[in-house]
PDB file of C-alpha atoms in Angstrom:
ATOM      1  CA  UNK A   1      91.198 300.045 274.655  1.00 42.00           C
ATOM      2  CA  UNK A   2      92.056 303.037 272.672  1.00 46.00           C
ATOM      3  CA  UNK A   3      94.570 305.749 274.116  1.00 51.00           C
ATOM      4  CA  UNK A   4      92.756 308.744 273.671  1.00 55.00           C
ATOM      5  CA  UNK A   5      89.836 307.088 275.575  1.00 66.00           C
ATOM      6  CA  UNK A   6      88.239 308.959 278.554  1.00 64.00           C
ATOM      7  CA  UNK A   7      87.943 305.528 280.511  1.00 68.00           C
ATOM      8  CA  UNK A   8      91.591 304.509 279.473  1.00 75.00           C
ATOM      9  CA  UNK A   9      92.558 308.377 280.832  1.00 75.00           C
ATOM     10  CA  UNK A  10      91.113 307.537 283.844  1.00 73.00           C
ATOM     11  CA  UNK A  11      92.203 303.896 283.820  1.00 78.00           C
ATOM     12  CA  UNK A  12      95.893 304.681 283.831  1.00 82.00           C
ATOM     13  CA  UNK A  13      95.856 307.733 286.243  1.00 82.00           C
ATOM     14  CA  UNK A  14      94.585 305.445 288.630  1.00 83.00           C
ATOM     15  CA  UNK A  15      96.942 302.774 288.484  1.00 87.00           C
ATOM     16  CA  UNK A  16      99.882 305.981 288.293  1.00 87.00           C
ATOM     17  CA  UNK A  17      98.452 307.088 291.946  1.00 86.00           C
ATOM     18  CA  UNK A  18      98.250 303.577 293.361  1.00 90.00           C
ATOM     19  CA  UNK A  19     102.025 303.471 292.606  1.00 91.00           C
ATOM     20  CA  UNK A  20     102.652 306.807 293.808  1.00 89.00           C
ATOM     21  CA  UNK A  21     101.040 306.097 297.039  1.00 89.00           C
ATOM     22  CA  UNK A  22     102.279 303.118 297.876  1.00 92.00           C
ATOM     23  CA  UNK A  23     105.819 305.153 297.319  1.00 91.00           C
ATOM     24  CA  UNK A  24     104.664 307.726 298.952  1.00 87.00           C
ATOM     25  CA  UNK A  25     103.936 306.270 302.198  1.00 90.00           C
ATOM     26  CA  UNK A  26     107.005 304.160 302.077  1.00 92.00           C
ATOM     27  CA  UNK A  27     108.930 307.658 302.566  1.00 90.00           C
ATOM     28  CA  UNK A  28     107.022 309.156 304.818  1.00 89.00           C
ATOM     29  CA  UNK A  29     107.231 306.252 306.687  1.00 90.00           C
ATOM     30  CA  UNK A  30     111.202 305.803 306.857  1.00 91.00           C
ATOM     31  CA  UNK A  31     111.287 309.700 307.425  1.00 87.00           C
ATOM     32  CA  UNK A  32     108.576 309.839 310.532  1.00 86.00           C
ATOM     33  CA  UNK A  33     110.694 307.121 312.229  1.00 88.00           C
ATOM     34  CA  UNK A  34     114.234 308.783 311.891  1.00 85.00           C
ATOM     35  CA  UNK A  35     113.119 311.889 312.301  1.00 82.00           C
ATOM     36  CA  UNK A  36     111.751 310.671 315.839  1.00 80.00           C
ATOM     37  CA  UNK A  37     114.334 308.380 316.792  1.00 81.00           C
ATOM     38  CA  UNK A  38     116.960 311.231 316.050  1.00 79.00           C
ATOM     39  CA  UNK A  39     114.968 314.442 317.183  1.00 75.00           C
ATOM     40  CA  UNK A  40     115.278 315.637 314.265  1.00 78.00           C
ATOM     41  CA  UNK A  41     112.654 318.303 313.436  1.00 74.00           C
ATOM     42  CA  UNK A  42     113.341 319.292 310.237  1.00 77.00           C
ATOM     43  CA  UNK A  43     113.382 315.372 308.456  1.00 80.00           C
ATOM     44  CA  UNK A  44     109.758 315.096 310.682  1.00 77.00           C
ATOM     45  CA  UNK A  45     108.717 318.065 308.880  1.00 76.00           C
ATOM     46  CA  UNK A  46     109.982 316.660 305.570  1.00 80.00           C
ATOM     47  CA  UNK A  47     108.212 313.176 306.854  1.00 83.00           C
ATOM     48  CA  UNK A  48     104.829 315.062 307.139  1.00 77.00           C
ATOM     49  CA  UNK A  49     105.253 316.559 304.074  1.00 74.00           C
ATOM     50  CA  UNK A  50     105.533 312.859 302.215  1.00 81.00           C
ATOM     51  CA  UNK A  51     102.254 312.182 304.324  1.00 79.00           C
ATOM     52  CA  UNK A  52     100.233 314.875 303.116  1.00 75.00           C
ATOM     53  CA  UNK A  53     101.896 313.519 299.499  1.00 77.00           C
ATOM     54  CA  UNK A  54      99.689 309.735 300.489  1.00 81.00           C
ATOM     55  CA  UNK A  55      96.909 312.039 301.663  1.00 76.00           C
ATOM     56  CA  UNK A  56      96.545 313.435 298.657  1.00 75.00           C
ATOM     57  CA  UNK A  57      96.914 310.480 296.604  1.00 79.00           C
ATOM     58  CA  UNK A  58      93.772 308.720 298.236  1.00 78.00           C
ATOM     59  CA  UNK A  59      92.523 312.141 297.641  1.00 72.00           C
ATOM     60  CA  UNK A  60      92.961 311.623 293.928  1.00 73.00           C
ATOM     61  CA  UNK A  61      91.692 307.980 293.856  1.00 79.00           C
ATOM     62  CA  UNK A  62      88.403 309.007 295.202  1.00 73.00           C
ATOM     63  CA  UNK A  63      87.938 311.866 292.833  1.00 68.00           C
ATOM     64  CA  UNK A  64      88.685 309.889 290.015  1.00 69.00           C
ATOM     65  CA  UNK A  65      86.152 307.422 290.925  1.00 70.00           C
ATOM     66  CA  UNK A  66      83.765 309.882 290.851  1.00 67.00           C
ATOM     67  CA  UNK A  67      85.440 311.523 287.801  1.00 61.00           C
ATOM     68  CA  UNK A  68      84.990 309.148 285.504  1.00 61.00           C
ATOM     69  CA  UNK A  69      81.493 308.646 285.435  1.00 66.00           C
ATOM     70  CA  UNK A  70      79.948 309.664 282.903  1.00 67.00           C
ATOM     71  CA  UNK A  71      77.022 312.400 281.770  1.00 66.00           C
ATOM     72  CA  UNK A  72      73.842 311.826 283.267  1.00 64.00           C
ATOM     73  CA  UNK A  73      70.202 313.878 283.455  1.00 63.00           C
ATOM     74  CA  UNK A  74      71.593 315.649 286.767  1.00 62.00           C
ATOM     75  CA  UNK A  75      74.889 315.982 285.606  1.00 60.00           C
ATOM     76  CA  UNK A  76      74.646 316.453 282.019  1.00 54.00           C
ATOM     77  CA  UNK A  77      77.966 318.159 281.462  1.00 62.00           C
ATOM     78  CA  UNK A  78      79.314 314.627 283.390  1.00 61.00           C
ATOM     79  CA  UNK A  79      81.725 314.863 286.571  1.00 58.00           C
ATOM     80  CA  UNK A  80      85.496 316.775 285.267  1.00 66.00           C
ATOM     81  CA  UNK A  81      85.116 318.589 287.731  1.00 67.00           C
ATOM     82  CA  UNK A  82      85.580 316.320 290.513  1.00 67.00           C
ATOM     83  CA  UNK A  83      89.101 315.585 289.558  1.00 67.00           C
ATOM     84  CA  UNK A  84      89.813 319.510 289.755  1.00 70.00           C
ATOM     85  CA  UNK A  85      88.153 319.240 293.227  1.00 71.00           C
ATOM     86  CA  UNK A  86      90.161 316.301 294.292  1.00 70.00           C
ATOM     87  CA  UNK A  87      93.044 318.884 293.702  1.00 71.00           C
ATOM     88  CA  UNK A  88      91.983 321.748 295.405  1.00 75.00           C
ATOM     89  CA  UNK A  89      91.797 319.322 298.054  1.00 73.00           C
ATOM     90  CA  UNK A  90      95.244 318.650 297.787  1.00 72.00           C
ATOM     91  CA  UNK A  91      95.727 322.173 298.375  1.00 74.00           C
ATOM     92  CA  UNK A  92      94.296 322.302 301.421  1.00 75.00           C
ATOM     93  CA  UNK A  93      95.895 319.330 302.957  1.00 71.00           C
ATOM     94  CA  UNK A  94      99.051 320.756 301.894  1.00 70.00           C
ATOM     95  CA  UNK A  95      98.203 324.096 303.489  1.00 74.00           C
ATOM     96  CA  UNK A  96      96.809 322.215 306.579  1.00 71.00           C
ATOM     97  CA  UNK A  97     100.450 320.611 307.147  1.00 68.00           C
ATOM     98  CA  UNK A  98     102.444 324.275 307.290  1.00 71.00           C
ATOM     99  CA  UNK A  99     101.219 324.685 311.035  1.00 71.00           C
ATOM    100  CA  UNK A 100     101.917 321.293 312.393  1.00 65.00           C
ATOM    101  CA  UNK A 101     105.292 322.001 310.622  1.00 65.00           C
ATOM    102  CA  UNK A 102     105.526 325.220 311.845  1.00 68.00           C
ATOM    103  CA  UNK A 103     104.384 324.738 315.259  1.00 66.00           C
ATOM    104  CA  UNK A 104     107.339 321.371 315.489  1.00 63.00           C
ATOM    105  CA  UNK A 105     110.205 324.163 314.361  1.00 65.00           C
ATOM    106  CA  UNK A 106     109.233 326.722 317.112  1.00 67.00           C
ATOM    107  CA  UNK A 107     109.660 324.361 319.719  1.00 63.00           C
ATOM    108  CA  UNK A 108     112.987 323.348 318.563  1.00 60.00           C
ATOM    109  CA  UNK A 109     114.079 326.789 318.357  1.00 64.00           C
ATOM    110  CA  UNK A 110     112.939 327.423 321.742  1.00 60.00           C
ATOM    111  CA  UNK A 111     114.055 324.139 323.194  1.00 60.00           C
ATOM    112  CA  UNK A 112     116.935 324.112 321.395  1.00 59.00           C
ATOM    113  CA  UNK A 113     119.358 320.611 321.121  1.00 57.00           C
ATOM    114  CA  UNK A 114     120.856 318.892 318.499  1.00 61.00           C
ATOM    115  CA  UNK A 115     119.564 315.926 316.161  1.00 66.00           C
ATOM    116  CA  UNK A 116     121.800 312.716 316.285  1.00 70.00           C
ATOM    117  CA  UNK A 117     123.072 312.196 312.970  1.00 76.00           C
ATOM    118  CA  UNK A 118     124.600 308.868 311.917  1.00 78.00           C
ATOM    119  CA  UNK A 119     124.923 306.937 308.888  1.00 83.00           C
ATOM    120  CA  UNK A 120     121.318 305.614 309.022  1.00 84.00           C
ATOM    121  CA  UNK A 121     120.365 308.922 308.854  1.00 80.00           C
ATOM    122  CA  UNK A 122     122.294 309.457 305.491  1.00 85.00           C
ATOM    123  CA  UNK A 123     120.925 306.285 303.951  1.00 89.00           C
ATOM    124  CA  UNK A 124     117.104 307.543 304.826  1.00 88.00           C
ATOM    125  CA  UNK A 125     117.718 311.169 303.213  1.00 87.00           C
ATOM    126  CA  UNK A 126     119.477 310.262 300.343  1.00 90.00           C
ATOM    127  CA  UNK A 127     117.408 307.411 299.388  1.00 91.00           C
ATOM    128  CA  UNK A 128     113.803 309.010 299.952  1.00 89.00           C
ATOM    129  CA  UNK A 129     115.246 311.789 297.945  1.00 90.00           C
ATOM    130  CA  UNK A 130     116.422 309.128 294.710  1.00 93.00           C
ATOM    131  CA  UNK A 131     112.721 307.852 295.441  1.00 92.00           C
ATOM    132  CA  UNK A 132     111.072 311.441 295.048  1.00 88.00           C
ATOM    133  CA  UNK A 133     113.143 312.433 292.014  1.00 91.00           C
ATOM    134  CA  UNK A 134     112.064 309.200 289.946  1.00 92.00           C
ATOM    135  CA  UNK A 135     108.051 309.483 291.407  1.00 90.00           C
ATOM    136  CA  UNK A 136     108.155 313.283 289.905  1.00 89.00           C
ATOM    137  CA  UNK A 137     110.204 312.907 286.795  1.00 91.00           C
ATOM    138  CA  UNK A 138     107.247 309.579 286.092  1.00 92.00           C
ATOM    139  CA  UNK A 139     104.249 311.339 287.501  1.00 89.00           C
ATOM    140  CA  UNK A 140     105.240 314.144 285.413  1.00 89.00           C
ATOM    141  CA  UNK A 141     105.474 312.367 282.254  1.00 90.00           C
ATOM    142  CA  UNK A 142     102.294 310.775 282.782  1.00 88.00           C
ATOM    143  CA  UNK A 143     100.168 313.681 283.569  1.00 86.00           C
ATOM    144  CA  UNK A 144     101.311 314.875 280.463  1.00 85.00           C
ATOM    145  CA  UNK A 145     100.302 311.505 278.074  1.00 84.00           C
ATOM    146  CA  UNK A 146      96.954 311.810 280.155  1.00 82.00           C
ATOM    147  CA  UNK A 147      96.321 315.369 279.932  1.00 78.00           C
ATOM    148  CA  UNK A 148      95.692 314.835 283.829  1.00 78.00           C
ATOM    149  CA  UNK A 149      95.504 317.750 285.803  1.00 74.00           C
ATOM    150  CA  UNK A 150      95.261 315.872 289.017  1.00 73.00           C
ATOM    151  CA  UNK A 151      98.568 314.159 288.048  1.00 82.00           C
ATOM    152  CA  UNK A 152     100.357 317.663 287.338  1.00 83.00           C
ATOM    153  CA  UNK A 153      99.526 318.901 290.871  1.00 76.00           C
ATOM    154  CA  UNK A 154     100.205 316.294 292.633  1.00 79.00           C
ATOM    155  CA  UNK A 155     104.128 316.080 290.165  1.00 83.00           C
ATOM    156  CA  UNK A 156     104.484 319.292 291.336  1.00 78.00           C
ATOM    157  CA  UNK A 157     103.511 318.109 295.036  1.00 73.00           C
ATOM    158  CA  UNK A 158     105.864 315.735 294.700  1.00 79.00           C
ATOM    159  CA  UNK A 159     108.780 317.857 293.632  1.00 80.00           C
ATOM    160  CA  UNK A 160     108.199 320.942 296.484  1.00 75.00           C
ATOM    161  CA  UNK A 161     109.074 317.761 298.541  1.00 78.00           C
ATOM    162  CA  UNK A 162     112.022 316.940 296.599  1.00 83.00           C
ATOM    163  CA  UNK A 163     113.596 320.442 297.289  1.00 79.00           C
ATOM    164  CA  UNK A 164     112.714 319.855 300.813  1.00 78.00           C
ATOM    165  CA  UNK A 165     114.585 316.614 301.134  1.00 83.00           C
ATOM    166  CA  UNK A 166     117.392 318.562 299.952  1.00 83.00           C
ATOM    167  CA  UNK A 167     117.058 321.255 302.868  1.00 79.00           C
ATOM    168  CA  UNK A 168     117.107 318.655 304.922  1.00 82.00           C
ATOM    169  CA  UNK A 169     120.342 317.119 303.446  1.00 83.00           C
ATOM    170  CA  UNK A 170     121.959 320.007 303.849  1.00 83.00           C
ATOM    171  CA  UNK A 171     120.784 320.549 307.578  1.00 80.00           C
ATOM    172  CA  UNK A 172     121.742 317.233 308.458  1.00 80.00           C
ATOM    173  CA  UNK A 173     125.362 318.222 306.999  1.00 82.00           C
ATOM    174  CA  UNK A 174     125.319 321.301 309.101  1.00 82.00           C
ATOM    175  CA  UNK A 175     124.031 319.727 312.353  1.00 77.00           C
ATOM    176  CA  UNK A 176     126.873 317.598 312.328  1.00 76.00           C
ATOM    177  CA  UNK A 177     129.304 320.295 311.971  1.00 76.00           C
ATOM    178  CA  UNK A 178     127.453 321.322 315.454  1.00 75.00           C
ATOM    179  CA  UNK A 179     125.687 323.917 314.295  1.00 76.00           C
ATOM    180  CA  UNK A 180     122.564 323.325 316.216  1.00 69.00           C
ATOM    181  CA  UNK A 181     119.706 326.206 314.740  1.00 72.00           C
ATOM    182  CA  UNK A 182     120.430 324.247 311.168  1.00 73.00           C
ATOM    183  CA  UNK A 183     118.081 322.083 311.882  1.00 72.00           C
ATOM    184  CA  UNK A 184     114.702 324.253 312.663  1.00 73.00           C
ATOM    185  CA  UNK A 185     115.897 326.585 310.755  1.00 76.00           C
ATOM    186  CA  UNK A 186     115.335 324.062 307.499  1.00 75.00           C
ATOM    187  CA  UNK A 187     112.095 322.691 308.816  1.00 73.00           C
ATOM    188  CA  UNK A 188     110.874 326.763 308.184  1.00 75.00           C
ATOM    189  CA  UNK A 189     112.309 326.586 305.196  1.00 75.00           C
ATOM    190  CA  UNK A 190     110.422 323.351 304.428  1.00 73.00           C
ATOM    191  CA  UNK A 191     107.712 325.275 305.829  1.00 74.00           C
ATOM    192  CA  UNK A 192     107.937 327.415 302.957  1.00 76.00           C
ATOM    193  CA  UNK A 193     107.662 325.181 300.355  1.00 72.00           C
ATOM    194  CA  UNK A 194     104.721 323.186 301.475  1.00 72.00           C
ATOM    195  CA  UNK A 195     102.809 326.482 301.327  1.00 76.00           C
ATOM    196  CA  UNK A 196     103.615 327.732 298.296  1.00 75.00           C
ATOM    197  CA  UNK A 197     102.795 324.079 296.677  1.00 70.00           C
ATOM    198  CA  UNK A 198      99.628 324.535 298.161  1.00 74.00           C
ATOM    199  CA  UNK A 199      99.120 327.828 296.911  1.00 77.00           C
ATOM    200  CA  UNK A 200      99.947 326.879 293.774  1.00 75.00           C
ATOM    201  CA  UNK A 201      97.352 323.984 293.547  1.00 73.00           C
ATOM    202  CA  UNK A 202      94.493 325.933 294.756  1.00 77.00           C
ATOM    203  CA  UNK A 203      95.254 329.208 292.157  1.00 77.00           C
ATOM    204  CA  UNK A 204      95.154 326.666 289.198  1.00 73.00           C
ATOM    205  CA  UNK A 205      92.355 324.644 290.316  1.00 72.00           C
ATOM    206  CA  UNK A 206      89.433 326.835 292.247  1.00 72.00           C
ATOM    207  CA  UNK A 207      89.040 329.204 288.726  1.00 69.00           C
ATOM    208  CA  UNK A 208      88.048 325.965 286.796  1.00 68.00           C
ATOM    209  CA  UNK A 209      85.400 324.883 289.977  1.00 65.00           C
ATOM    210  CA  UNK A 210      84.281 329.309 289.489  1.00 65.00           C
ATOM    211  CA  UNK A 211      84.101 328.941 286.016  1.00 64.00           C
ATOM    212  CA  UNK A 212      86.407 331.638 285.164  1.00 63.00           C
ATOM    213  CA  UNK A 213      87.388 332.452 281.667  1.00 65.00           C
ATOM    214  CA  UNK A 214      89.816 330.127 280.341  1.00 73.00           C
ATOM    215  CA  UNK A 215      90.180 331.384 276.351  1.00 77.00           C
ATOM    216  CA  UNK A 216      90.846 335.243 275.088  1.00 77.00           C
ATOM    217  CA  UNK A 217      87.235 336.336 273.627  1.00 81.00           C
ATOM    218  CA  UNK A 218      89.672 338.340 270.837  1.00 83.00           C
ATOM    219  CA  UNK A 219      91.024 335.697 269.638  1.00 82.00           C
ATOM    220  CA  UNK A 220      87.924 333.738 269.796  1.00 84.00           C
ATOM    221  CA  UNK A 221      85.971 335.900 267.667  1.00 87.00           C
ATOM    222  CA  UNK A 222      88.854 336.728 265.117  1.00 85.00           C
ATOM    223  CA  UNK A 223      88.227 333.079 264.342  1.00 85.00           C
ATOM    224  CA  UNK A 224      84.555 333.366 264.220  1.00 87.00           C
ATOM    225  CA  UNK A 225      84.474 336.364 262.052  1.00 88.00           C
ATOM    226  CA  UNK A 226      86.385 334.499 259.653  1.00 88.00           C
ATOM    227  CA  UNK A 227      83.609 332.310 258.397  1.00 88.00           C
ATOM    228  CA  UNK A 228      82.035 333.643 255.613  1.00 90.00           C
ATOM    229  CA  UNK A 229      78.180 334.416 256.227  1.00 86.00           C
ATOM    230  CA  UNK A 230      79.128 335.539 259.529  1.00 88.00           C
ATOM    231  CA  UNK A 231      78.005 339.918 260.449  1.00 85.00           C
ATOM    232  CA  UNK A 232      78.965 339.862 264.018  1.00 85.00           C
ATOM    233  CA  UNK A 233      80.236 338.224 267.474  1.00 87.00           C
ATOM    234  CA  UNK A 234      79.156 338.787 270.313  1.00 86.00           C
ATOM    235  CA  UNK A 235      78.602 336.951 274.073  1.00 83.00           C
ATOM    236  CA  UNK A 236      81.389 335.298 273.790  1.00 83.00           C
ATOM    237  CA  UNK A 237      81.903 332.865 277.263  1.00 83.00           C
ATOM    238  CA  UNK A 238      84.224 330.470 277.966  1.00 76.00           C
ATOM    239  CA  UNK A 239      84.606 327.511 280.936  1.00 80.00           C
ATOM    240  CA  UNK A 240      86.221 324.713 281.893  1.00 73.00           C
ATOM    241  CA  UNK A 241      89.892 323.363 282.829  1.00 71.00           C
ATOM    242  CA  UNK A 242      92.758 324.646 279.652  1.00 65.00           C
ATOM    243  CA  UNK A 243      92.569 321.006 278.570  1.00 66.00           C
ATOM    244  CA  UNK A 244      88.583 320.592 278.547  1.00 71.00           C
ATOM    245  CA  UNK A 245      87.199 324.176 277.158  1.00 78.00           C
ATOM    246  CA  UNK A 246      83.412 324.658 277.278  1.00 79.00           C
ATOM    247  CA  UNK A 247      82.616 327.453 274.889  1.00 82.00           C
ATOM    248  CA  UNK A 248      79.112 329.772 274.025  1.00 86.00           C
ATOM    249  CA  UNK A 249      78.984 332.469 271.758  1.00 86.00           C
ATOM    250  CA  UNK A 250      76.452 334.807 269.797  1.00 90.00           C
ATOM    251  CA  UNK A 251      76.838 335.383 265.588  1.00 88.00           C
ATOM    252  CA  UNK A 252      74.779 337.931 263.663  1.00 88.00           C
ATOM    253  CA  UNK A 253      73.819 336.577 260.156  1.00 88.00           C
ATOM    254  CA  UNK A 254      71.318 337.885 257.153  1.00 86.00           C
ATOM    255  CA  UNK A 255      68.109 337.834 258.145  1.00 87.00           C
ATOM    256  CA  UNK A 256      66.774 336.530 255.061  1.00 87.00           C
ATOM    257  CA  UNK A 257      68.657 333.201 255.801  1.00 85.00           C
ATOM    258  CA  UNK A 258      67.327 330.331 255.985  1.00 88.00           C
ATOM    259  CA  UNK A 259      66.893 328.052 259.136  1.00 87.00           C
ATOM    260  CA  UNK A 260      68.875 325.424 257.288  1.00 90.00           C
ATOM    261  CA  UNK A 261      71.657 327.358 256.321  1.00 85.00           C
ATOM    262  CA  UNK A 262      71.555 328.658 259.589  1.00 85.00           C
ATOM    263  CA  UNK A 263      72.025 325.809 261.481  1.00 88.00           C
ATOM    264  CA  UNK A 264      74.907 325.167 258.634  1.00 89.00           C
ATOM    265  CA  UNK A 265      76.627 328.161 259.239  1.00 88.00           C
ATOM    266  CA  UNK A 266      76.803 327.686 263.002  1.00 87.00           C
ATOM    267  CA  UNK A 267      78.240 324.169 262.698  1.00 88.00           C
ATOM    268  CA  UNK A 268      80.804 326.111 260.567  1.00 90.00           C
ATOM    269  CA  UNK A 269      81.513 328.100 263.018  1.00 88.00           C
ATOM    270  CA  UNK A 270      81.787 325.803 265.973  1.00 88.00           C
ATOM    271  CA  UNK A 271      84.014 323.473 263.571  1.00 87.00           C
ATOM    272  CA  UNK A 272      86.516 326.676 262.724  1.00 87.00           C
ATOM    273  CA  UNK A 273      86.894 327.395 266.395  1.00 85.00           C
ATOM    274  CA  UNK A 274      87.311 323.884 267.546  1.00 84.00           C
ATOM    275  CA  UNK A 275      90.210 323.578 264.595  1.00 84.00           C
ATOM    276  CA  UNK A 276      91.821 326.388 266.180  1.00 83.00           C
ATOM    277  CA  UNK A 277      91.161 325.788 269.709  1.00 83.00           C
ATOM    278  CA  UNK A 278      91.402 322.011 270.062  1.00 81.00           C
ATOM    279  CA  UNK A 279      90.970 322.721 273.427  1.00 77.00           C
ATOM    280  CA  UNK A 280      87.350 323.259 273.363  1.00 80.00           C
ATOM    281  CA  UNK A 281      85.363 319.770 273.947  1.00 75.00           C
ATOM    282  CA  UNK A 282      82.091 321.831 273.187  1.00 75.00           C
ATOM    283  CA  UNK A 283      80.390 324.750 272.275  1.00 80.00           C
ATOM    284  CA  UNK A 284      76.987 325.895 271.690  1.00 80.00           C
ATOM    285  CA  UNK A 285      76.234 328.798 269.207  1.00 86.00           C
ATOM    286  CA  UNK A 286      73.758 331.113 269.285  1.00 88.00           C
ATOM    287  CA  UNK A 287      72.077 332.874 265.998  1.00 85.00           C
ATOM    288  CA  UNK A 288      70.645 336.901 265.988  1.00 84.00           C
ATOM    289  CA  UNK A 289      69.623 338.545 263.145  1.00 87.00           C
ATOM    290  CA  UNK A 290      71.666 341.111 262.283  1.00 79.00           C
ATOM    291  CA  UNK A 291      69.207 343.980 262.219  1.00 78.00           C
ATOM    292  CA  UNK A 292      69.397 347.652 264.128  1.00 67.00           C
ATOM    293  CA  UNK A 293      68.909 347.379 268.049  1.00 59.00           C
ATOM    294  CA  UNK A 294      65.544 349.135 267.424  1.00 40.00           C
ATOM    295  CA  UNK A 295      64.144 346.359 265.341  1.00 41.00           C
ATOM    296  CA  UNK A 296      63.653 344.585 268.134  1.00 40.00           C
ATOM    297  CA  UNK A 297      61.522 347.162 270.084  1.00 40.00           C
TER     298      UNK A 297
END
């Protein structure tokens, strides 16, 4: 099956987030069960953190599924934007986990005590965080040969919990110096970092599912101007994810032209725009006569 396929796209991300969760869980698994067994607050936060990673996943599976099929009479633009939901949805989940980690670091603050800290506890840190650098660094890479958006949120999912593996690390370190706040202390910090990942998913997600403006009308119509037979631009709207532009614009031509050339014209048009925007999947353009306003009257 071709590459550039929209079933091979959708294909391959699967398989990419069956991998990933299976991963996924695996950590959050082997940090849950230290982080109980040694009272340690901060690799539980980092634990739930993973989780909300293989929430998110099975998130993505199901949104693909839906994703991928394709246009139909209800649905005639087909179903992208299911996959944007799926992340949004990540969003959330990620969002949802900052008060269960939040509400786990102000009791240990309050409580107080320190987290046992062994060599097992090394081995679990240090090898979920090898297993989270080589899941981002991949899932990257792949979002970006499958122009996946999903993929890219849930990379950069992936890596927020990288960073917080690392806070943890360095808690660990300090809690066995004795230093007993270390540890809450980093599960706020991990805190932190889950809710700006979530943030960050939902502000590059929720404009594509409001249909905000994705491409600069300037530079748009520059384009469109450009084409010779063309008066004016005008109306010139814009939706869709940055990878999967749908576009709708307004020219003024000669009156006197015919419906033929017309209908010429605007496929020159849409063709010059989607040469310089390959961006845009589609666009539909729209033909006035370029007359005075009160012509129309």
């Amino acid at each position: 099956m071709p590459p550039h396929t929209r079933a091979y796209r959708v294909g391959e991300t699967r398989r990419v987030m069956v991998v990933v969760l299976v991963l996924n869980v695996a950590v959050a698994v082997a940090k849950l069960w230290y982080g109980y067994v040694a009272n340690a607050v901060a690799l539980q936060a980092d634990g739930l953190h993973s989780l909300l990673d293989g929430f998110a996943n099975i998130v993505g599976l199901v949104g693909l599924h839906y994703a991928a099929a394709p246009p139909d009479s209800g649905h005639p633009y087909g179903h992208r934007r299911v996959e944007h939901l799926a992340a949004a949805g990540v969003g959330v989940l990620i969002l949802a986990g900052v008060v269960e980690v939040g509400r786990g670091a102000w009791t240990a603050l309050a409580v107080g005590g320190r987290p046992r800290t062994d060599a097992t506890g090394l081995v679990v840190i240090v090898g979920t965080l090898l297993v989270n650098i080589a899941v981002t660094r991949w899932e990257s890479r792949r979002a970006r040969d499958l122009d996946s958006p999903f993929l890219a949120a849930d990379a950069r999912h992936t890596l927020s919990d990288v960073f917080a593996t690392l806070l943890v690390l360095a808690s660990y370190a300090a809690a066995h110096a004795g230093i007993t706040w270390a540890d809450p202390v980093a599960a706020v910090m991990v805190m932190a970092l889950i809710a700006r990942a979530g943030l960050e998913v939902l502000r590059e997600n929720v404009p594509v599912l409001l249909d905000a403006a994705v491409i600069e009308p300037a530079r748009v119509r520059e384009t469109v101007l450009a084409v010779p037979g063309v008066a004016g631009c005008h109306e010139l709207r814009s939706r869709g994810s940055a990878q999967a532009v749908l576009l709708d614009l307004h020219i003024q031509v000669d009156p006197r032209m015919t419906v033929l050339d017309g209908h010429h014209l605007s496929h020159r048009v849409k063709d010059a725009v989607m040469a310089r925007f390959p961006e845009v999947e589609d666009g539909l353009v729209h033909l006035e006569p370029d007359v005075p306003e009160e012509r129309y009257e």
